[in-house]
Tab-separated table of C-alpha atoms in Angstrom:
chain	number	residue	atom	x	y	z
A	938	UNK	CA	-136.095	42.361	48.050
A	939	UNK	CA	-133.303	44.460	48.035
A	940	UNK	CA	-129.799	43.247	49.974
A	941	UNK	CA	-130.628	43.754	53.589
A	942	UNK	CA	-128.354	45.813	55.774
A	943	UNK	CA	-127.419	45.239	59.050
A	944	UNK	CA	-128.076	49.463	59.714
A	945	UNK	CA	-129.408	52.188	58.152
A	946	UNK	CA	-128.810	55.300	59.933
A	947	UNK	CA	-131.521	57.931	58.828
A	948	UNK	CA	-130.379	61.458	59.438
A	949	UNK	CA	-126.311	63.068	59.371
A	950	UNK	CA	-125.931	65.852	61.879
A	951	UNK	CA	-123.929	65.310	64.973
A	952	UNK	CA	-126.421	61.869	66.758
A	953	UNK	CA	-126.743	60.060	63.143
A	954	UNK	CA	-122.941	60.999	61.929
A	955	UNK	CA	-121.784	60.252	65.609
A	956	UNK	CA	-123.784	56.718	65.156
A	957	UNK	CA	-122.029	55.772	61.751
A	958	UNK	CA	-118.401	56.349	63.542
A	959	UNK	CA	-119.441	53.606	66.089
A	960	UNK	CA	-121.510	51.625	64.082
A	961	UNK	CA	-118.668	51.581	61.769
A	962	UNK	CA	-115.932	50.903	63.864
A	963	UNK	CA	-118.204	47.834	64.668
A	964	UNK	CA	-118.131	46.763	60.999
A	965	UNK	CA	-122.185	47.575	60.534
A	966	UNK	CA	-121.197	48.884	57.669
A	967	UNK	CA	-123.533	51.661	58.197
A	968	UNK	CA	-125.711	53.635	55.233
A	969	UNK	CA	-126.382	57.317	56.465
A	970	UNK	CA	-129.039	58.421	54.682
A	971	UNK	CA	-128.124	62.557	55.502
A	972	UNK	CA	-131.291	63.671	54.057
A	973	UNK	CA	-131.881	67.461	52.381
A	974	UNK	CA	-130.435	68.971	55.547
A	975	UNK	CA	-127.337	67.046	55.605
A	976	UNK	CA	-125.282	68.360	58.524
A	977	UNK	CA	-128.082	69.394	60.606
A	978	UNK	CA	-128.483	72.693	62.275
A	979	UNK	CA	-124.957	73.333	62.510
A	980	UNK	CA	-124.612	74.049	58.931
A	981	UNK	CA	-127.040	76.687	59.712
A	982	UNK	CA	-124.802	78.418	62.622
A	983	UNK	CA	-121.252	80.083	62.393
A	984	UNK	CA	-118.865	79.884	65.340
A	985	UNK	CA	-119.640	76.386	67.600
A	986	UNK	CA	-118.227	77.624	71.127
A	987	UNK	CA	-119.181	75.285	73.243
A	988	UNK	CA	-117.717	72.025	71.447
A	989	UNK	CA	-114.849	70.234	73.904
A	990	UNK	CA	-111.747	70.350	71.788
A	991	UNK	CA	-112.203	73.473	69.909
A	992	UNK	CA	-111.013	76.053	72.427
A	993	UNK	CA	-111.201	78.725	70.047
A	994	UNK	CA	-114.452	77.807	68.259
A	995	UNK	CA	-115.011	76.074	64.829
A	996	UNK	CA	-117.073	76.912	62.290
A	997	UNK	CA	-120.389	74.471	62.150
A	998	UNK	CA	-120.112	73.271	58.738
A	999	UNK	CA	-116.798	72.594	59.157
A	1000	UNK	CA	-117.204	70.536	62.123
A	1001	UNK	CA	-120.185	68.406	60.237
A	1002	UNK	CA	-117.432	68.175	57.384
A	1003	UNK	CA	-115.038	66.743	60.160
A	1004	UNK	CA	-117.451	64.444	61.692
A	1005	UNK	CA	-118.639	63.084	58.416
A	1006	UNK	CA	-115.041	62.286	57.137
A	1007	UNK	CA	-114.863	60.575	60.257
A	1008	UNK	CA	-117.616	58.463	59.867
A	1009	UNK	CA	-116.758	57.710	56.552
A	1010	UNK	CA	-112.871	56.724	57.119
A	1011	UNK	CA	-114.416	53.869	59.133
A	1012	UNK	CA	-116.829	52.251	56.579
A	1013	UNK	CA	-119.886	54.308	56.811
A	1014	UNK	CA	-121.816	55.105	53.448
A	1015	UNK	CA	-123.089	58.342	53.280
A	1016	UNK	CA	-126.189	59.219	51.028
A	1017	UNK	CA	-127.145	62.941	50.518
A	1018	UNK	CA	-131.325	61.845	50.024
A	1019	UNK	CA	-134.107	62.200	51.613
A	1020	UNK	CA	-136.048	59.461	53.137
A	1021	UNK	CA	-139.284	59.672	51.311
A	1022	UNK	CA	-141.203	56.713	53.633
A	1023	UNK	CA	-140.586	54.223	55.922
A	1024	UNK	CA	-142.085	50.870	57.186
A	1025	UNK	CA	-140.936	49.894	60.260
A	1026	UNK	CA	-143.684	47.279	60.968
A	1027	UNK	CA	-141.351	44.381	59.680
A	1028	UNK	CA	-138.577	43.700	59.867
A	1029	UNK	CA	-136.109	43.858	57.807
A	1030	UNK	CA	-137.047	47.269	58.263
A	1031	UNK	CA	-138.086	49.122	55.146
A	1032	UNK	CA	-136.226	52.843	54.102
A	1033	UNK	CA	-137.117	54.731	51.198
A	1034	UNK	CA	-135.952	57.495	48.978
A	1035	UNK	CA	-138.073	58.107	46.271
A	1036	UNK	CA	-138.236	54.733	44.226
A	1037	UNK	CA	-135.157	53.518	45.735
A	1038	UNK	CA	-135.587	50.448	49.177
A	1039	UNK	CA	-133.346	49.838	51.798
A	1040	UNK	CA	-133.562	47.373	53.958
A	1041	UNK	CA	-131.950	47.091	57.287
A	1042	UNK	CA	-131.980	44.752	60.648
A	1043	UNK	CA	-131.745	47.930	62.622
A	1044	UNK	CA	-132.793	51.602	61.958
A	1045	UNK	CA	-131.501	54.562	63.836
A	1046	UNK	CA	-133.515	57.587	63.842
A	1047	UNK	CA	-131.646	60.961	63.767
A	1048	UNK	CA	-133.520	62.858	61.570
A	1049	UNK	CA	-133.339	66.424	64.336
A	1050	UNK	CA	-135.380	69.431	64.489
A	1051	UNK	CA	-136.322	72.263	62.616
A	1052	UNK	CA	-136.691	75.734	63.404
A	1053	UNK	CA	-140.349	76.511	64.547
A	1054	UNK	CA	-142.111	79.666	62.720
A	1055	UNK	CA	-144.993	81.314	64.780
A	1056	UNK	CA	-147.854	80.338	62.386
A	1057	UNK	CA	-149.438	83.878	61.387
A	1058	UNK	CA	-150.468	84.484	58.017
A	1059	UNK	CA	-148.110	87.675	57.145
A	1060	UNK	CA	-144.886	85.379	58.380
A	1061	UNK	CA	-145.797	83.443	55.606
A	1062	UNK	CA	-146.386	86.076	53.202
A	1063	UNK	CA	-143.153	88.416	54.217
A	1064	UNK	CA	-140.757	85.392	54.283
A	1065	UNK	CA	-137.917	85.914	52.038
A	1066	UNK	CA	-139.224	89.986	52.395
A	1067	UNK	CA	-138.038	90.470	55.687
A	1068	UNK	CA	-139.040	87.416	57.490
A	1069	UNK	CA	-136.458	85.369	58.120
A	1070	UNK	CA	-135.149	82.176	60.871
A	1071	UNK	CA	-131.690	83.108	59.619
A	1072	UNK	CA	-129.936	85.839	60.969
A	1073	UNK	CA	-126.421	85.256	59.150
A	1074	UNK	CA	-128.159	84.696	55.557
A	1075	UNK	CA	-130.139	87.440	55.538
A	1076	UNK	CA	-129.210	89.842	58.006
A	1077	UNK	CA	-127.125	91.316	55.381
A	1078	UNK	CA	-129.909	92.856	53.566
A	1079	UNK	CA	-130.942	95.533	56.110
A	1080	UNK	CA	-127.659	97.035	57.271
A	1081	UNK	CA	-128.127	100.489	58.937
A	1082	UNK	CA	-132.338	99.145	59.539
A	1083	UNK	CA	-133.817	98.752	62.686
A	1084	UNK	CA	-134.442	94.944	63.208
A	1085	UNK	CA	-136.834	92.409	65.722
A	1086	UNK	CA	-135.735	89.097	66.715
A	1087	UNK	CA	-138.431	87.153	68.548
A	1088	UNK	CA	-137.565	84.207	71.247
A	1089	UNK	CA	-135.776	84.433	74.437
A	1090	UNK	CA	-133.642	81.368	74.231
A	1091	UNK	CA	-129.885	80.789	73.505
A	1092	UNK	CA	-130.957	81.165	69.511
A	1093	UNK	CA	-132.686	84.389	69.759
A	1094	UNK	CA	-129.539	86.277	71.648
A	1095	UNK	CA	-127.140	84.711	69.379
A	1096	UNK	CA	-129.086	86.385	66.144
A	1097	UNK	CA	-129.526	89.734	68.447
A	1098	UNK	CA	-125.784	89.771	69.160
A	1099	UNK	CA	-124.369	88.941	65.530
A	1100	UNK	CA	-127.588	91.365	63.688
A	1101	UNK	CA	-125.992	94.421	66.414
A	1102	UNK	CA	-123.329	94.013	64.179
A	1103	UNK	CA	-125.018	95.432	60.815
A	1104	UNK	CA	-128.507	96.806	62.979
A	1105	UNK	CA	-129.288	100.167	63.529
A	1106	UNK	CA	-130.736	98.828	66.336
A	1107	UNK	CA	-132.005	95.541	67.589
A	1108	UNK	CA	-135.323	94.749	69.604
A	1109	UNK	CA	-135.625	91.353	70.735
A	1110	UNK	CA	-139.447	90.791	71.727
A	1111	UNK	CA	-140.086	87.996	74.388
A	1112	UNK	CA	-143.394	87.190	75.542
A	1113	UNK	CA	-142.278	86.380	79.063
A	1114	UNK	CA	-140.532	88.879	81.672
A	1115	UNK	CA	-137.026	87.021	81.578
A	1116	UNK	CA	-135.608	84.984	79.013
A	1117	UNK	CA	-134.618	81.375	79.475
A	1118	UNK	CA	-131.675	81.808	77.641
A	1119	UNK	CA	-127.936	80.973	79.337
A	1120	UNK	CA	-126.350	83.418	81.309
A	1121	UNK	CA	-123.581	83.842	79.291
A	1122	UNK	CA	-125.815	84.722	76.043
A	1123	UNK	CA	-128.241	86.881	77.817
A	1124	UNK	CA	-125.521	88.732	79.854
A	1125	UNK	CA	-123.828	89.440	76.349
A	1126	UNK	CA	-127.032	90.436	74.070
A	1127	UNK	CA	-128.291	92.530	77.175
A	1128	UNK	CA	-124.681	94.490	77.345
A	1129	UNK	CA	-124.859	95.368	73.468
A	1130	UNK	CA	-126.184	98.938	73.603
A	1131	UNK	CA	-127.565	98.337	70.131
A	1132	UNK	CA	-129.753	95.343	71.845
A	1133	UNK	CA	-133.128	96.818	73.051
A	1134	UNK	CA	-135.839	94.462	74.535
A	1135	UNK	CA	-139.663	94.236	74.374
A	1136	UNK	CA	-140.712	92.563	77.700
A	1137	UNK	CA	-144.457	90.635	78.051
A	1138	UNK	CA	-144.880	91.071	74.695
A	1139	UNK	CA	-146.535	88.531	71.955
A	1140	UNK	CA	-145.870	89.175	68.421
A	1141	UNK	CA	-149.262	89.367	65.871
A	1142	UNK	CA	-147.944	90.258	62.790
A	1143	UNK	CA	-145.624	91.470	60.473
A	1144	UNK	CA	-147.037	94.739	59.333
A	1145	UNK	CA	-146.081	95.485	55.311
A	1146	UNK	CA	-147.401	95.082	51.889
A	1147	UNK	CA	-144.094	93.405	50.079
A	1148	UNK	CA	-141.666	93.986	52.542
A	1149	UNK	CA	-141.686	94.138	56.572
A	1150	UNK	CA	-142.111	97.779	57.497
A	1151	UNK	CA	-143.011	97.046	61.880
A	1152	UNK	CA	-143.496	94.330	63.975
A	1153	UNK	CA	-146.887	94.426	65.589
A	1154	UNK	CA	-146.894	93.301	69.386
A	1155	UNK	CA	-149.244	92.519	72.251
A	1156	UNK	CA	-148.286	93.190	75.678
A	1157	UNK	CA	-149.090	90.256	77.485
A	1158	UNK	CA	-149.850	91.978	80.532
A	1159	UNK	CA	-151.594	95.469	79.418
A	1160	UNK	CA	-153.076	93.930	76.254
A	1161	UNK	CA	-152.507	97.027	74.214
A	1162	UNK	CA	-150.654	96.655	70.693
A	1163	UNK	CA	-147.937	98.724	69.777
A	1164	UNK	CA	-146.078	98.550	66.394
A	1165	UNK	CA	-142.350	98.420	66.876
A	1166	UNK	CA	-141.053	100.083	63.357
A	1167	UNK	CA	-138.271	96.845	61.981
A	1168	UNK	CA	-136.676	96.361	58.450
A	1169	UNK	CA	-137.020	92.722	59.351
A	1170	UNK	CA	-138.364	90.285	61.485
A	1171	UNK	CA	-136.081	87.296	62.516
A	1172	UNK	CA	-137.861	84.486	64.503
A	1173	UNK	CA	-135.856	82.366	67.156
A	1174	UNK	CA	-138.541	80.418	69.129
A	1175	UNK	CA	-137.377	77.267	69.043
A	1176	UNK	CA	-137.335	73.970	67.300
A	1177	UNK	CA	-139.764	71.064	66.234
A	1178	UNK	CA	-138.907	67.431	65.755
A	1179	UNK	CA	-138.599	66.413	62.303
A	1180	UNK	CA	-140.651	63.165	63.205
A	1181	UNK	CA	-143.418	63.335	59.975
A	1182	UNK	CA	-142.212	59.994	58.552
A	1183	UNK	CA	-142.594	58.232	61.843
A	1184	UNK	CA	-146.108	59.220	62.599
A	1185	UNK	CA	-148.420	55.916	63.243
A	1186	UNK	CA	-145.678	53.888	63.275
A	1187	UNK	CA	-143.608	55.108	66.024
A	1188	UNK	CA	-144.394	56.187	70.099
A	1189	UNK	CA	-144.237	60.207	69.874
A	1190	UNK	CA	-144.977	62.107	72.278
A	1191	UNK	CA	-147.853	65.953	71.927
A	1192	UNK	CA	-145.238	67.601	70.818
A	1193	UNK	CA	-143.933	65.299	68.401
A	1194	UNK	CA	-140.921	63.960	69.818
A	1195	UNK	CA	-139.666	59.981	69.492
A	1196	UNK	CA	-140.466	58.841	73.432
A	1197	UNK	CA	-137.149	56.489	74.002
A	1198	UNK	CA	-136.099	54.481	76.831
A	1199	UNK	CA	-132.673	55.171	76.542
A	1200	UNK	CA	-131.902	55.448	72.781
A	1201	UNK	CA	-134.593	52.371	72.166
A	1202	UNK	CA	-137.823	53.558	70.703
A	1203	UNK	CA	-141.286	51.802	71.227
A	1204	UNK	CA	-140.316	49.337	68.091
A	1205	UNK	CA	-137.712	46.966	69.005
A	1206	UNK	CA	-134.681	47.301	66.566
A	1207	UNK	CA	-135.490	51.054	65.794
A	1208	UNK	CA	-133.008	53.486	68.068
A	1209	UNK	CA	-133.288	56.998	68.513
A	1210	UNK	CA	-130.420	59.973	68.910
A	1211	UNK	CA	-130.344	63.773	69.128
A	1212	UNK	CA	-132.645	66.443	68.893
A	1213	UNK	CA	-134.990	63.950	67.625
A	1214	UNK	CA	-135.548	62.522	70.627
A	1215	UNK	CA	-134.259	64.931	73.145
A	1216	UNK	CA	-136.764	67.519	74.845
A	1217	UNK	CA	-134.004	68.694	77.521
A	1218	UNK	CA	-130.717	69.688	76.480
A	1219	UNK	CA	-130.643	70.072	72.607
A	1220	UNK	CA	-126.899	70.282	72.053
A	1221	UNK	CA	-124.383	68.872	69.683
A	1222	UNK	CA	-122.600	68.189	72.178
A	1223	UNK	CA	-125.415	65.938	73.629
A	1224	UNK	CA	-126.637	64.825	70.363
A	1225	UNK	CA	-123.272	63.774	69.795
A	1226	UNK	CA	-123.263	61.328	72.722
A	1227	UNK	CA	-126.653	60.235	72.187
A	1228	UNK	CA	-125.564	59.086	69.055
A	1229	UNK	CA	-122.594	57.559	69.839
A	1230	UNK	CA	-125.884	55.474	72.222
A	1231	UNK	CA	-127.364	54.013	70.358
A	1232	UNK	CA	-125.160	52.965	67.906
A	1233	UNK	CA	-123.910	50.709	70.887
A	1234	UNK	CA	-127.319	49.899	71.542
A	1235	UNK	CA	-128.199	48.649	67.826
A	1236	UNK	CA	-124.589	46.776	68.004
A	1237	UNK	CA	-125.935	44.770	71.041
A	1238	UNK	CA	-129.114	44.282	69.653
A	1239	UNK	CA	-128.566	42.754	66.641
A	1240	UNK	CA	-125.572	40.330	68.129
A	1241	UNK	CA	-128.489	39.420	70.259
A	1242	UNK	CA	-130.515	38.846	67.351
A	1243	UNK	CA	-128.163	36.879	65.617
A	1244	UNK	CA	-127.240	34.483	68.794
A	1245	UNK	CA	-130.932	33.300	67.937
A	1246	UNK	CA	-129.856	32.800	64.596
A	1247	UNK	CA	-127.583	30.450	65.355
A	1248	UNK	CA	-129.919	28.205	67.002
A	1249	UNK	CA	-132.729	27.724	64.376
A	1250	UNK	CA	-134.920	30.192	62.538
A	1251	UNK	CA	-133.519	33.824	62.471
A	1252	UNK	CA	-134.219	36.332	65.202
A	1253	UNK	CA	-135.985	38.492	62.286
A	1254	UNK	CA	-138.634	35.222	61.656
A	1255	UNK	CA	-138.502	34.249	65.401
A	1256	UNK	CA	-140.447	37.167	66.279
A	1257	UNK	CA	-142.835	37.193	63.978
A	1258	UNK	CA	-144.028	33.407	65.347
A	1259	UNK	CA	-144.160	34.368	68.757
B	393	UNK	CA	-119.780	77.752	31.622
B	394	UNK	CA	-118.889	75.781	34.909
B	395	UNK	CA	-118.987	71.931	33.943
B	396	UNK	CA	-121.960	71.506	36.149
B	397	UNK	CA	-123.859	73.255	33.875
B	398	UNK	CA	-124.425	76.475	35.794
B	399	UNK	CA	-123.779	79.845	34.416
B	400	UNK	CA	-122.198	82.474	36.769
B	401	UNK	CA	-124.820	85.441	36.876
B	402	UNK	CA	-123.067	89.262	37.984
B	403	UNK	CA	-123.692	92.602	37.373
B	404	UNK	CA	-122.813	93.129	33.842
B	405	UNK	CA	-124.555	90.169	32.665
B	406	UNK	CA	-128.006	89.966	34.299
B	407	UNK	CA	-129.811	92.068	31.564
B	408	UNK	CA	-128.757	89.890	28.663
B	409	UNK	CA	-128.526	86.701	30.295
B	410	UNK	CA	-131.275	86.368	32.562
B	411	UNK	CA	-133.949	89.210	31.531
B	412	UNK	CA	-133.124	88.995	27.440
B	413	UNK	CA	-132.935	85.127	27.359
B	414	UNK	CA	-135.480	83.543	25.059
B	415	UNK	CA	-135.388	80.371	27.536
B	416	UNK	CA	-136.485	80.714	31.254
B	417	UNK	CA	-133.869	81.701	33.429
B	418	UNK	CA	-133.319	80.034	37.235
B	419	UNK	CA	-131.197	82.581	39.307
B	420	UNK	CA	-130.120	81.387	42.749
B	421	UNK	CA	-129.268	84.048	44.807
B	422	UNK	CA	-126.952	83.054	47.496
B	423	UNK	CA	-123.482	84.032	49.306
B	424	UNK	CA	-120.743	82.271	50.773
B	425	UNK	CA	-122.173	82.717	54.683
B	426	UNK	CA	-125.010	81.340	54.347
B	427	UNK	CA	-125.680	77.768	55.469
B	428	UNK	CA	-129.287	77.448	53.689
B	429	UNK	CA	-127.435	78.318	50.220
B	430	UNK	CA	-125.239	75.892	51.077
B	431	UNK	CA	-127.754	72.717	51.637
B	432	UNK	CA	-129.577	73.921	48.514
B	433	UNK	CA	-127.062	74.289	46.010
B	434	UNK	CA	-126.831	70.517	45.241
B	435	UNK	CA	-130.822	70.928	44.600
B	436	UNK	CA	-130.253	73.578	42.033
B	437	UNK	CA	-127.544	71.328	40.205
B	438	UNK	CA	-130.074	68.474	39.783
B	439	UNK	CA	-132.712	70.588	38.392
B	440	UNK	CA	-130.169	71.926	35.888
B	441	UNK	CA	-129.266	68.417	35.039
B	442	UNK	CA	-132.864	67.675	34.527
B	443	UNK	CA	-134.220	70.485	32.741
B	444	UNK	CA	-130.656	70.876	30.791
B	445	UNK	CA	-131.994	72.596	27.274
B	446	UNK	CA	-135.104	74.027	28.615
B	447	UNK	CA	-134.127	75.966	31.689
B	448	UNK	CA	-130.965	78.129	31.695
B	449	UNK	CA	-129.616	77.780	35.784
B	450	UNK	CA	-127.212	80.438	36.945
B	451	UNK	CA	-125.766	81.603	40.235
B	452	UNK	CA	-125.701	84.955	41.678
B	453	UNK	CA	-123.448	85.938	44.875
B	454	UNK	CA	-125.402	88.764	46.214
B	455	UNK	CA	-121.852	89.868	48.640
B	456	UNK	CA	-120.429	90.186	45.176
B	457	UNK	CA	-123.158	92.024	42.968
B	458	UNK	CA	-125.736	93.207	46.421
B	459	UNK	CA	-126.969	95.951	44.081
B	460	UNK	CA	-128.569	93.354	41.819
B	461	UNK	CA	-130.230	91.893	44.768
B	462	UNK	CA	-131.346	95.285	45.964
B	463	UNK	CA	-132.354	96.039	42.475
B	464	UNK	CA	-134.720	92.860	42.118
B	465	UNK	CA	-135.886	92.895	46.002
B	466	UNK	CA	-134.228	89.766	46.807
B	467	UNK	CA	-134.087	90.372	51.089
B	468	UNK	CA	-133.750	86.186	51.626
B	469	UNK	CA	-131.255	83.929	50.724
B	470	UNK	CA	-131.566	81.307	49.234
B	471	UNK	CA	-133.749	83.061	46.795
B	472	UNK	CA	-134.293	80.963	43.743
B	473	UNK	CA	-135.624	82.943	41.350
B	474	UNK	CA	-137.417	81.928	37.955
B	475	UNK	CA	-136.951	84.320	35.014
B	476	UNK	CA	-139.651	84.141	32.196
B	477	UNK	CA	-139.503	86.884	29.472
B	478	UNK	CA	-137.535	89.156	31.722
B	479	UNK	CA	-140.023	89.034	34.268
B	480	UNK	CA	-139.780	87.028	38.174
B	481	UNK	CA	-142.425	84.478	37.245
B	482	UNK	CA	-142.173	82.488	40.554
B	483	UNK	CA	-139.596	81.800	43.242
B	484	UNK	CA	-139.073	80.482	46.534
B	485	UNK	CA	-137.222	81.076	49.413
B	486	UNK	CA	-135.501	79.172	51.816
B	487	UNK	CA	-133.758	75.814	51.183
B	488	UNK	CA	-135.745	72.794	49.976
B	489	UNK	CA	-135.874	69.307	48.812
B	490	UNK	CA	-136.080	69.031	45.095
B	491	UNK	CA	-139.752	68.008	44.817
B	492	UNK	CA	-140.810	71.278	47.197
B	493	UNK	CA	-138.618	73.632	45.022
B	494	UNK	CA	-140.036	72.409	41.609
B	495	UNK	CA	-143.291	72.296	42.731
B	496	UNK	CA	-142.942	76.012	44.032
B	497	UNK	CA	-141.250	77.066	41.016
B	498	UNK	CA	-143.197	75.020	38.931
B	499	UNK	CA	-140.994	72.892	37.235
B	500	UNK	CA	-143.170	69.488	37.407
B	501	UNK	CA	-142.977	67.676	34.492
């Protein structure tokens, strides 16, 4: 068996990075094991506004590159892998990337969410051709065009506000008669005269043969379908919990989610941060903090664990002869 | 060359580097703003590593050459595009882990 370390920290966007500052300012000597997406969402965004301490924005890859030179000034190792498997029946915990096993007293889970994709066949076959979740990568390609963004949350107005920019014209479709988005961001993608929007309306395809040429709709309420003539189609409907590796082993809740108590998950000495975890707030502001949670939590935990030590077998056998 | 072993693809040399080249070609289409190209581009550097002598891997900044993109209907980034005989043989788009991407582009192996 490989050394064993007192925590490996799977995941490195704001919760797991925030996790390795504490952990490692507790001399856990943390591993961060970033995975593909190392950074998180916010590599994926431009201007952060709403972090404390950056009154005039920051750039999110910047910020990730702030946070993980953080992390790392206080002991944390930081591996840019993804976790192929886990077992987290035994403890020491088990943490894979491809061939190569970790093993750890404690594992904290900060692996985030992904952006969700609506599931029709033509998404699939247009992405890349017009079909995009990323406004500021690929926006670019249909300047002067007439573009859809689907969702109603903070997301979606963000991408209808920055595409106004390059748009002929911008329809954001919603299925619902208001959008659930913050004041602020609906206020501002509602007062951009380029921003149009499609009320009650459900998306059914992408209509085009190579590249997006309209954005078939349903109205919710009327049921008729009306094609609404788009370049591209940029989908902004949310986020699902990257929680694959955990399925079986782990408590998750129908929609995929870790269910925690706190940051603790339903396997004692396995701790859960971020957008992971959270099905409320989804912020790095809040990931952040959660982070900064359970690293705490793991810290008590395994001093806990080794005050059994001390006083005959180890807390990692002790529990296996109870 | 850069020392990573990735050729910088523009303009004037698409035709002879990636459509005349006798080898495949891997073009990754990407631009400074965009956070995707960003995750992926340590991806593409392993794959060059791995395939070094089989598979030529360049770069192309589509803010710097966009009538290339335009040219070869790349509308996503990252686009990684594999070059066979002057011909798109397969790509993908989006970023990936490297299994996904050479599975996709057909690289197992």
């Amino acid at each position: 068996m490989p050394d064993v370390h007192d925590l490996v920290i799977i995941g490195g966007g704001p919760a797991g990075l925030t996790a390795a500052i504490y952990a490692g300012r507790a001399n856990l000597k943390p591993i961060v094991i970033e995975g593909f997406g190392a950074g998180g969402q916010l590599m994926l965004t431009t201007d952060v506004e709403n972090y404390p301490g950056f009154p005039d924005g920051i750039q999110g890859p910047e910020l990730m590159q702030m946070f993980r030179g953080q992390a790392e000034r206080f002991g944390a190792t930081t591996i840019q892998a993804d976790v192929s498997r886990v077992d987290l029946s035994e403890r020491p915990f088990g943490v894979w990337v491809d061939d190569e096993e970790y093993r750890a007293k404690a594992v904290i889970i900060a692996t985030g969410a992904s952006a969700r994709w609506l599931g029709l066949e033509s998404e699939t076959r247009l992405r890349g051709f017009g079909v995009s979740t990323c406004a500021t990568c690929d926006g670019f390609f249909f300047k002067d065009k007439p573009m859809v963004v689907v969702g109603g949350g903070d997301s979606a107005m963000e991408e209808a506000i920055y595409l106004a920019r390059m748009a002929s014209k911008v329809t954001i479709v919603h299925r619902r008669d208001q959008f659930r988005a913050s004041a602020i961001m609906a206020d501002r993608a509602l007062a951009n005269e380029k921003v149009a929007v499609r009320w009650n309306a459900a998306v059914e395809e992408a209509v085009g043969d190579g590249k997006v040429e309209a954005v078939r709709v349903r109205d919710t309420v009327t049921g008729e379908l009306e094609d609404i003539p788009a370049a591209a189609m940029f989908v902004a409907i949310g986020h699902d919990p990257n929680t694959s590796l955990f399925v079986d082993q782990l408590e998750l809740d129908e929609e995929g989610y870790v269910v925690t108590d706190g940051t603790r998950t339903s396997v004692e000495g396995v701790f859960a941060c971020g957008d992971v975890q959270d099905v409320i707030y989804r912020q790095a502001i809040t990931a952040a903090a959660s982070g900064c949670m359970a690293a705490m939590d793991a810290e008590r935990w395994l001093e806990a664990a080794e005050d059994v030590h001390t006083g005959g077998p180890t807390a990692l056998t002790a529990k296996e002869e109870r | 060359m850069a020392d990573n072993g990735i050729l910088e693809i523009t303009a004037d040399n698409f035709q002879a580097t990636v459509l005349e080249n006798e080898k495949p070609v891997l073009v990754d289409f990407w631009a400074e703003w965009c956070g995707p190209c960003r995750m992926v581009a340590p991806v593409v550097e392993e794959i060059a590593k791995a395939h070094e002598g089989a598979l030529i891997v360049g770069k192309l900044d589509v803010d710097a050459h966009p009538e290339i993109a335009q040219r070869y209907n790349v509308q996503g980034i990252p686009f990684l595009g594999l070059y066979e005989h002057g011909k798109l043989a397969r790509h993908a788009v989006g970023a990936m882990p490297r299994p996904q991407l050479e599975a996709a582009l057909g690289l197992n192996g």
